[in-house]
Amino acid sequence: MESRKLLPFTPHPVIFNLCLLLPCTYFTLSHSAKLGNDTDKLALLAFKDQITHDPFATLSNWNNSVHFCRWNGVICGGRHERVVVLDLQSRNLTGTISPHIGNLTFVRNVNLRNNYFHGKIPKEMGCLYWLQVIGLTLNLLQGEIPINLTQCSEVRILNLVANSLEGRIPLELGKLEKLMGLGLAINKLTGPIPKSLANLTFLRDFSLSENRLRGDIPKELGQMRQLHMFQISSNGLLTGLIPAQIFNLSLVEYSLVSENQLVGEIPPDIGFTLPNVRMLLLGKNQFYGSIPSSISNASKLERLSIPFGQLTDSIPQDLGKLKNLVELNLRRNKLGFGEGNDLGFLSPLVNCTKLEVLAFFNNILSGVLPNHITDFSSNLIYLLMEANRISGSIPNDIQKLENLISIGM
Ligand SMILES: *[C@@H]1O[C@H](CO)[C@@H](O)[C@H](O)[C@H]1NC(C)=O
Ligand SMILES: *[C@@H]1O[C@H](CO)[C@@H](O)[C@H](O)[C@H]1NC(C)=O
Ligand SMILES: *[C@@H]1O[C@H](CO)[C@@H](O)[C@H](O)[C@H]1NC(C)=O
Ligand SMILES: *[C@@H]1O[C@H](CO)[C@@H](O)[C@H](O)[C@H]1NC(C)=O
Ligand SMILES: *[C@@H]1O[C@H](CO)[C@@H](O)[C@H](O)[C@H]1NC(C)=O
Ligand SMILES: *[C@@H]1O[C@H](CO)[C@@H](O)[C@H](O)[C@H]1NC(C)=O
Ligand SMILES: *[C@@H]1O[C@H](CO)[C@@H](O)[C@H](O)[C@H]1NC(C)=O
Ligand SMILES: *[C@@H]1O[C@H](CO)[C@@H](O)[C@H](O)[C@H]1NC(C)=O
């Protein structure tokens, strides 16, 4: 049974490239700059010096016979030929990030995503006044997030997802008031979520999953009215209630808080306060009480996953209204009354034609299995209902569910 924990119910929910939700190209406009000299060229050569392995020979044309504005990964802008974009993503580069990057005075977009950069993020990047996008996702960077980065007051996207960064989240990040995407997931960050982040009122994507953060979720974060993605899952040590203000951010599409020590009831009006929600992943916490019936009003919902909780009472009977539902995962709770018919929620699910995962094993649901289950979506892959108090017989035409790879009775 425990091996089921590993089933790929929900795809890895961390969205690495925060730009998926943002028009990144917008950030590469050119601008007029003061007269250029060799500063940028020398800075780029110093950057190249710290690269120890370049298997695609990306930097092979970074030499004196080619103008630096035509070097691979470099874009110049303005009338005076200054570097505005350094884009070396996915080039398998190994090395450290040279502090001389701080001399690219007019750079707006630094994208070193998906390489093997190690060592620290240079403090000198904090001198880059025009910097709008810092993309360092998927590298091997260590050390703390330099506080100097918070001097880059034009930054819209700071994406440090999937590195090995340590230490606390700097309070000063709250000063980056133009920030729209903050990606710190999959690192080794410790300490609390700073209240000061509430000042990031333009933030759309907020991703702190898979760190070692602890403590309560500040209610002040409810000021981030533009939030579309709230991701704090798999920290393990986040405690307390999810503040009502956060369940009240009406633009939220992804609310991913699983694998922490959060408690409380799911707000009864959640289906109204989060009308745009597409993924609601609350599992492996200590949520109790019933599943609010308002959830069926959240018509964009694709994944409702609340396994390993303390939920009780009946499962709402109108989830069939959720036409986009792909996953309903309520395993290992205390749902049902153990007698009478708790299975009224099942038949309406025939209307969820995209349903792939239906898992409610390990509860105390009782009743007679309805024949309707053979009318479930032909997309159904998992139908797991064992360890309940269900009786009746398996319908003869169960093979209509032709894509089923696992059935648990
Ligand atoms: C970068 O600027 C600093 C300070 O102006 C200077 O000392 C350093 O030599 C510059 N680096 C390069 C590679 O030109
Ligand atoms: C500089 O780069 C160009 C383009 O890759 C190459 O043809 C040329 O041989 C290089 N020059 C030197 C001196 O390495
Ligand atoms: C680049 O890295 C990827 C991922 O580690 C690897 O599969 C690929 O073989 C590497 N390519 C080269 C040319 O080193
Ligand atoms: C980092 O910021 C501090 C405080 O503003 C400043 O004194 C220092 O020079 C900065 N360091 C670099 C390398 O930019
Ligand atoms: C937000 O910024 C203001 C002004 O800089 C500051 O006074 C306030 O304490 C900040 N809010 C939080 C929650 O840190
Ligand atoms: C939720 O938002 C509504 C309208 O935006 C507001 O009236 C209400 O007070 C908010 N509730 C909480 C708990 O923040
Ligand atoms: C919510 O769903 C209920 C039950 O289907 C329906 O009667 C009600 O009109 C819906 N409310 C809103 C605000 O959509
Ligand atoms: C499925 O949807 C149709 C049309 O909206 C409705 O008439 C029917 O009652 C629903 N079926 C179930 C089992 O809820």
CSV table of C-alpha atoms in Angstrom, one decimal, residues 108-342:
chain,number,residue,atom,x,y,z
A,108,ARG,CA,18.5,43.7,-18.4
A,109,ASN,CA,18.2,39.9,-18.7
A,110,VAL,CA,20.7,37.4,-17.4
A,111,ASN,CA,19.6,33.9,-18.2
A,112,LEU,CA,22.0,31.1,-17.1
A,113,ARG,CA,19.3,28.6,-16.5
A,114,ASN,CA,20.0,24.9,-16.7
A,115,ASN,CA,23.8,24.7,-16.6
A,116,TYR,CA,26.4,23.5,-14.1
A,117,PHE,CA,27.3,26.8,-12.5
A,118,HIS,CA,28.6,26.3,-8.9
A,119,GLY,CA,30.0,28.6,-6.2
A,120,LYS,CA,28.2,31.7,-5.0
A,121,ILE,CA,25.9,34.2,-6.7
A,122,PRO,CA,28.2,37.2,-7.0
A,123,LYS,CA,27.2,40.2,-4.8
A,124,GLU,CA,28.4,42.4,-7.7
A,125,MET,CA,25.1,41.6,-9.6
A,126,GLY,CA,23.6,44.0,-7.1
A,127,CYS,CA,25.2,46.9,-9.0
A,128,LEU,CA,23.1,46.2,-12.1
A,129,TYR,CA,20.6,48.9,-11.9
A,130,TRP,CA,18.8,48.0,-15.2
A,131,LEU,CA,18.5,44.2,-14.4
A,132,GLN,CA,14.9,43.0,-14.8
A,133,VAL,CA,15.3,39.2,-15.2
A,134,ILE,CA,17.7,37.0,-13.1
A,135,GLY,CA,17.4,33.5,-14.3
A,136,LEU,CA,19.7,31.1,-12.5
A,137,THR,CA,17.3,28.1,-12.3
A,138,LEU,CA,18.7,24.6,-12.4
A,139,ASN,CA,22.3,25.1,-11.5
A,140,LEU,CA,24.5,24.0,-8.5
A,141,LEU,CA,24.8,27.4,-6.8
A,142,GLN,CA,25.6,27.5,-3.1
A,143,GLY,CA,25.8,29.9,-0.3
A,144,GLU,CA,23.3,32.5,0.7
A,145,ILE,CA,21.1,34.7,-1.5
A,146,PRO,CA,23.2,37.9,-1.5
A,147,ILE,CA,21.4,40.8,0.1
A,148,ASN,CA,23.1,43.0,-2.5
A,149,LEU,CA,20.7,41.5,-5.1
A,150,THR,CA,17.9,43.4,-3.5
A,151,GLN,CA,19.5,46.6,-4.7
A,152,CYS,CA,18.4,45.7,-8.3
A,153,SER,CA,15.3,47.6,-7.9
A,154,GLU,CA,14.0,47.0,-11.5
A,155,VAL,CA,14.0,43.2,-11.1
A,156,ARG,CA,10.7,41.6,-12.2
A,157,ILE,CA,11.8,38.0,-12.2
A,158,LEU,CA,14.2,36.4,-9.7
A,159,ASN,CA,14.3,32.7,-10.4
A,160,LEU,CA,16.7,30.7,-8.3
A,161,VAL,CA,14.8,27.4,-8.4
A,162,ALA,CA,16.7,24.2,-8.1
A,163,ASN,CA,20.1,25.1,-6.7
A,164,SER,CA,21.7,24.4,-3.3
A,165,LEU,CA,21.2,27.8,-1.7
A,166,GLU,CA,21.3,28.0,2.1
A,167,GLY,CA,20.5,30.4,4.8
A,168,ARG,CA,17.4,32.5,5.3
A,169,ILE,CA,15.2,34.3,2.8
A,170,PRO,CA,16.5,38.0,3.1
A,171,LEU,CA,13.9,40.3,4.6
A,172,GLU,CA,15.2,42.9,2.1
A,173,LEU,CA,13.6,41.0,-0.8
A,174,GLY,CA,10.5,42.8,0.2
A,175,LYS,CA,12.1,46.0,-1.3
A,176,LEU,CA,12.0,44.6,-4.9
A,177,GLU,CA,8.6,46.1,-5.3
A,178,LYS,CA,8.4,45.5,-9.1
A,179,LEU,CA,8.9,41.7,-8.6
A,180,MET,CA,6.3,39.6,-10.5
A,181,GLY,CA,8.0,36.2,-10.1
A,182,LEU,CA,10.0,34.9,-7.1
A,183,GLY,CA,11.2,31.4,-7.5
A,184,LEU,CA,13.2,30.0,-4.6
A,185,ALA,CA,11.9,26.4,-4.6
A,186,ILE,CA,14.1,23.3,-4.4
A,187,ASN,CA,17.0,24.7,-2.4
A,188,LYS,CA,18.1,24.3,1.2
A,189,LEU,CA,16.7,27.6,2.6
A,190,THR,CA,15.9,27.7,6.3
A,191,GLY,CA,14.1,30.1,8.7
A,192,PRO,CA,10.7,31.7,8.3
A,193,ILE,CA,8.9,33.2,5.4
A,194,PRO,CA,9.5,36.9,5.9
A,195,LYS,CA,6.4,39.1,6.4
A,196,SER,CA,8.2,41.8,4.4
A,197,LEU,CA,7.4,39.8,1.2
A,198,ALA,CA,3.8,41.1,1.6
A,199,ASN,CA,5.1,44.4,0.1
A,200,LEU,CA,5.5,42.6,-3.3
A,201,THR,CA,2.1,43.6,-4.4
A,202,PHE,CA,2.7,42.8,-8.1
A,203,LEU,CA,3.9,39.3,-7.5
A,204,ARG,CA,2.1,36.7,-9.6
A,205,ASP,CA,4.3,33.6,-9.0
A,206,PHE,CA,5.5,32.7,-5.5
A,207,SER,CA,7.4,29.5,-5.3
A,208,LEU,CA,9.1,28.4,-2.1
A,209,SER,CA,8.5,24.6,-2.2
A,210,GLU,CA,11.0,22.0,-1.3
A,211,ASN,CA,13.1,23.9,1.2
A,212,ARG,CA,13.5,23.7,5.0
A,213,LEU,CA,11.4,26.7,5.9
A,214,ARG,CA,9.6,26.7,9.2
A,215,GLY,CA,7.1,28.6,11.2
A,216,ASP,CA,3.7,30.2,10.4
A,217,ILE,CA,2.6,31.6,7.0
A,218,PRO,CA,2.3,35.4,7.5
A,219,LYS,CA,-1.2,36.6,7.0
A,220,GLU,CA,0.3,39.8,5.5
A,221,LEU,CA,0.9,37.7,2.3
A,222,GLY,CA,-2.8,38.2,1.6
A,223,GLN,CA,-1.8,41.7,0.3
A,224,MET,CA,-0.3,40.0,-2.8
A,225,ARG,CA,-3.6,40.5,-4.7
A,226,GLN,CA,-2.0,39.6,-8.1
A,227,LEU,CA,-0.9,36.2,-7.0
A,228,HIS,CA,-1.6,33.4,-9.5
A,229,MET,CA,0.7,30.7,-8.0
A,230,PHE,CA,1.2,30.1,-4.3
A,231,GLN,CA,3.7,27.2,-3.8
A,232,ILE,CA,5.0,26.3,-0.4
A,233,SER,CA,4.8,22.5,-0.4
A,234,SER,CA,7.3,20.0,0.9
A,235,ASN,CA,9.0,22.2,3.5
A,236,GLY,CA,7.8,19.9,6.3
A,237,LEU,CA,8.1,22.4,9.0
A,238,LEU,CA,5.6,25.1,8.1
A,239,THR,CA,2.9,25.2,10.8
A,240,GLY,CA,-0.4,26.8,11.8
A,241,LEU,CA,-3.4,27.8,9.7
A,242,ILE,CA,-3.4,28.9,6.2
A,243,PRO,CA,-4.5,32.5,6.8
A,244,ALA,CA,-8.0,33.3,5.5
A,245,GLN,CA,-6.5,36.2,3.6
A,246,ILE,CA,-4.5,33.7,1.4
A,247,PHE,CA,-7.6,31.7,0.6
A,248,ASN,CA,-9.1,35.0,-0.5
A,249,LEU,CA,-6.7,35.8,-3.3
A,250,SER,CA,-9.1,35.5,-6.1
A,251,LEU,CA,-6.6,35.2,-9.0
A,252,VAL,CA,-4.9,32.2,-7.6
A,253,GLU,CA,-4.7,29.3,-10.0
A,254,TYR,CA,-2.2,27.0,-8.2
A,255,SER,CA,-2.3,26.6,-4.5
A,256,LEU,CA,0.2,24.0,-3.6
A,257,VAL,CA,0.8,23.6,0.2
A,258,SER,CA,1.1,19.8,0.6
A,259,GLU,CA,3.7,18.1,2.9
A,260,ASN,CA,3.8,20.5,5.8
A,261,GLN,CA,2.3,20.6,9.3
A,262,LEU,CA,-0.6,22.9,8.5
A,263,VAL,CA,-3.8,22.5,10.4
A,264,GLY,CA,-7.4,23.8,10.4
A,265,GLU,CA,-10.5,23.5,8.3
A,266,ILE,CA,-10.8,24.2,4.6
A,267,PRO,CA,-12.8,27.4,4.4
A,268,PRO,CA,-16.5,26.6,3.6
A,269,ASP,CA,-16.5,29.3,0.9
A,270,ILE,CA,-13.3,28.3,-0.9
A,271,GLY,CA,-15.1,27.6,-4.1
A,272,PHE,CA,-16.2,31.2,-4.2
A,273,THR,CA,-13.0,32.9,-2.9
A,274,LEU,CA,-10.8,31.0,-5.3
A,275,PRO,CA,-12.9,31.0,-8.5
A,276,ASN,CA,-9.9,30.5,-10.8
A,277,VAL,CA,-8.2,27.7,-9.0
A,278,ARG,CA,-6.9,24.9,-11.2
A,279,MET,CA,-4.8,22.9,-8.7
A,280,LEU,CA,-5.5,22.6,-5.0
A,281,LEU,CA,-2.9,20.3,-3.4
A,282,LEU,CA,-3.3,20.2,0.4
A,283,GLY,CA,-2.3,16.7,1.3
A,284,LYS,CA,0.0,15.4,4.0
A,285,ASN,CA,-1.0,18.1,6.4
A,286,GLN,CA,-3.5,17.9,9.3
A,287,PHE,CA,-6.5,19.5,7.7
A,288,TYR,CA,-9.7,18.4,9.4
A,289,GLY,CA,-13.5,18.9,9.0
A,290,SER,CA,-15.4,18.3,5.8
A,291,ILE,CA,-14.7,19.0,2.2
A,292,PRO,CA,-16.7,22.2,1.4
A,293,SER,CA,-19.5,21.7,-1.1
A,294,SER,CA,-18.6,25.1,-2.6
A,295,ILE,CA,-15.6,23.4,-4.2
A,296,SER,CA,-17.9,22.4,-7.0
A,297,ASN,CA,-18.3,26.1,-7.9
A,298,ALA,CA,-14.6,26.3,-8.7
A,299,SER,CA,-15.3,25.4,-12.3
A,300,LYS,CA,-11.7,25.5,-13.5
A,301,LEU,CA,-10.5,22.9,-11.0
A,302,GLU,CA,-8.3,20.2,-12.5
A,303,ARG,CA,-6.6,18.6,-9.5
A,304,LEU,CA,-8.1,18.3,-6.0
A,305,SER,CA,-5.6,16.4,-3.9
A,306,ILE,CA,-5.9,16.1,-0.1
A,307,PRO,CA,-4.5,12.7,0.8
A,308,PHE,CA,-3.1,11.8,4.3
A,309,GLY,CA,-5.3,14.2,6.2
A,310,GLN,CA,-8.0,14.1,8.9
A,311,LEU,CA,-11.0,14.9,6.7
A,312,THR,CA,-14.4,13.6,7.9
A,313,ASP,CA,-18.0,13.6,6.8
A,314,SER,CA,-19.4,12.9,3.4
A,315,ILE,CA,-17.8,13.8,0.0
A,316,PRO,CA,-19.8,16.5,-1.8
A,317,GLN,CA,-22.2,15.1,-4.3
A,318,ASP,CA,-21.9,17.7,-7.0
A,319,LEU,CA,-18.3,17.3,-8.0
A,320,GLY,CA,-19.6,16.1,-11.4
A,321,LYS,CA,-20.0,19.9,-12.2
A,322,LEU,CA,-16.2,20.1,-12.3
A,323,LYS,CA,-15.9,19.4,-16.1
A,324,ASN,CA,-12.1,19.8,-16.1
A,325,LEU,CA,-11.4,17.5,-13.2
A,326,VAL,CA,-8.4,15.2,-13.9
A,327,GLU,CA,-7.5,14.1,-10.4
A,328,LEU,CA,-9.6,13.5,-7.3
A,329,ASN,CA,-7.3,12.1,-4.6
A,330,LEU,CA,-8.7,11.8,-1.1
A,331,ARG,CA,-7.0,8.6,0.1
A,332,ARG,CA,-6.1,8.1,3.7
A,333,ASN,CA,-8.6,10.4,5.5
A,334,LYS,CA,-11.6,9.6,7.7
A,335,LEU,CA,-14.2,10.4,5.1
A,336,GLY,CA,-17.6,8.7,5.4
A,337,PHE,CA,-19.8,7.6,8.2
A,338,GLY,CA,-19.1,3.9,8.0
A,339,GLU,CA,-22.8,3.0,7.6
A,340,GLY,CA,-25.6,3.8,5.2
A,341,ASN,CA,-24.7,5.2,1.8
A,342,ASP,CA,-21.6,7.4,1.6
